[in-house]
Amino acid sequence: MRIAQILFSQGFGNRRVCAGLLQLGLVRVGGRVVEDPHEEFETAGLVFEVEGRPWAYHAQALLMLHKPAGYECSQKPRHHPSILSLLPPPLRTRGVQPVGRLDEDTTGLLLLTDDGALIHRLTSPKHHVPKVYEVGCKHPVDDSQLARLRAGVVLDDDPAPVRAAAAERTGECALSLTLTEGKYHQVKRMLAAVGNRVETLHRSRFGGLLLPTGLAPGQWCWLDDGSRAAVSATGAIAAPAIPG
Ligand code: URA
């Protein structure tokens, strides 16, 4: 692929901006300045530098962010900064979007991609991709609450009950909840429906992917091919390797 097209596809700006980066000698491949916009490179495994910063070529972007509290998942946030502000500009330019949403006060595993078909597949209720939430509650969690969460509770916007695929107590006022849909405020509304109240909410797993312990709040990492396959898995668990 031509270097000008590579830069454009990776989010370094429109064609004029990419041509300007090349003309100014700001792009290197293998340590060599590349000025000719027509020069071709093999994209598989390609790492190039723009203004001294290394960038690995990805035909499609798929990454994991450890969402901190105090960020909104919207592109046009209302009260807090957007999670997109935690990503480098090329990822925003190429249209990376969160796969579903977490509330402003929820922390944990958030996937982002520029692959619209993948977003659709992972958020479709038909696909039953399990998501695991670690929930801190205001009141003690008892067996009858767990049984009701597993059996199904009715929320105010739909007469069909929503069930937790799993609900296990992890502390006096804490539980781990596995959901396969992604309704608006689902965990908070389900806990309210059984007479409790969510005080802290953290997503620890999405499909077959675990949030790695080495990924601090606010940090993100690319997902490699193995992790890509694990994303939509319903059983096996994998944690991506954190570079560096
Ligand atoms: N359920 C909620 O209530 N909030 C989230 O952020 C995610 C799931």
CSV table of N, CA and C in Angstrom, one decimal, residues 97-100 113-124:
chain,number,residue,atom,x,y,z
A,97,GLN,N,-15.1,3.8,18.0
A,97,GLN,CA,-16.3,4.0,18.9
A,97,GLN,C,-16.3,2.9,20.0
A,98,PRO,N,-16.9,3.3,21.1
A,98,PRO,CA,-17.1,2.2,22.1
A,98,PRO,C,-18.1,1.1,21.7
A,99,VAL,N,-17.8,-0.1,22.1
A,99,VAL,CA,-18.7,-1.2,21.8
A,99,VAL,C,-19.7,-1.2,23.0
A,100,GLY,N,-20.9,-0.6,22.8
A,100,GLY,CA,-21.8,-0.4,23.9
A,100,GLY,C,-21.3,0.7,24.8
A,113,THR,N,-13.7,0.1,18.7
A,113,THR,CA,-13.3,-0.3,17.4
A,113,THR,C,-13.8,0.6,16.3
A,114,ASP,N,-13.2,0.6,15.1
A,114,ASP,CA,-13.8,1.3,14.0
A,114,ASP,C,-14.5,0.3,13.1
A,115,ASP,N,-14.8,-0.9,13.5
A,115,ASP,CA,-15.4,-1.9,12.7
A,115,ASP,C,-16.9,-1.9,13.1
A,116,GLY,N,-17.7,-1.3,12.2
A,116,GLY,CA,-19.1,-1.1,12.5
A,116,GLY,C,-19.8,-2.5,12.6
A,117,ALA,N,-19.4,-3.4,11.8
A,117,ALA,CA,-20.1,-4.7,11.8
A,117,ALA,C,-19.8,-5.5,13.1
A,118,LEU,N,-18.6,-5.3,13.6
A,118,LEU,CA,-18.2,-5.9,14.9
A,118,LEU,C,-19.0,-5.3,16.0
A,119,ILE,N,-19.2,-4.0,16.0
A,119,ILE,CA,-20.0,-3.4,17.1
A,119,ILE,C,-21.4,-3.9,17.0
A,120,HIS,N,-21.9,-4.1,15.8
A,120,HIS,CA,-23.3,-4.6,15.7
A,120,HIS,C,-23.4,-6.0,16.3
A,121,ARG,N,-22.4,-6.8,15.9
A,121,ARG,CA,-22.4,-8.2,16.3
A,121,ARG,C,-22.3,-8.3,17.8
A,122,LEU,N,-21.4,-7.5,18.4
A,122,LEU,CA,-21.1,-7.7,19.9
A,122,LEU,C,-22.2,-7.1,20.7
A,123,THR,N,-23.0,-6.1,20.2
A,123,THR,CA,-24.0,-5.5,21.0
A,123,THR,C,-25.4,-6.1,20.7
A,124,SER,N,-25.5,-6.9,19.7
A,124,SER,CA,-26.8,-7.5,19.3
A,124,SER,C,-27.3,-8.4,20.4
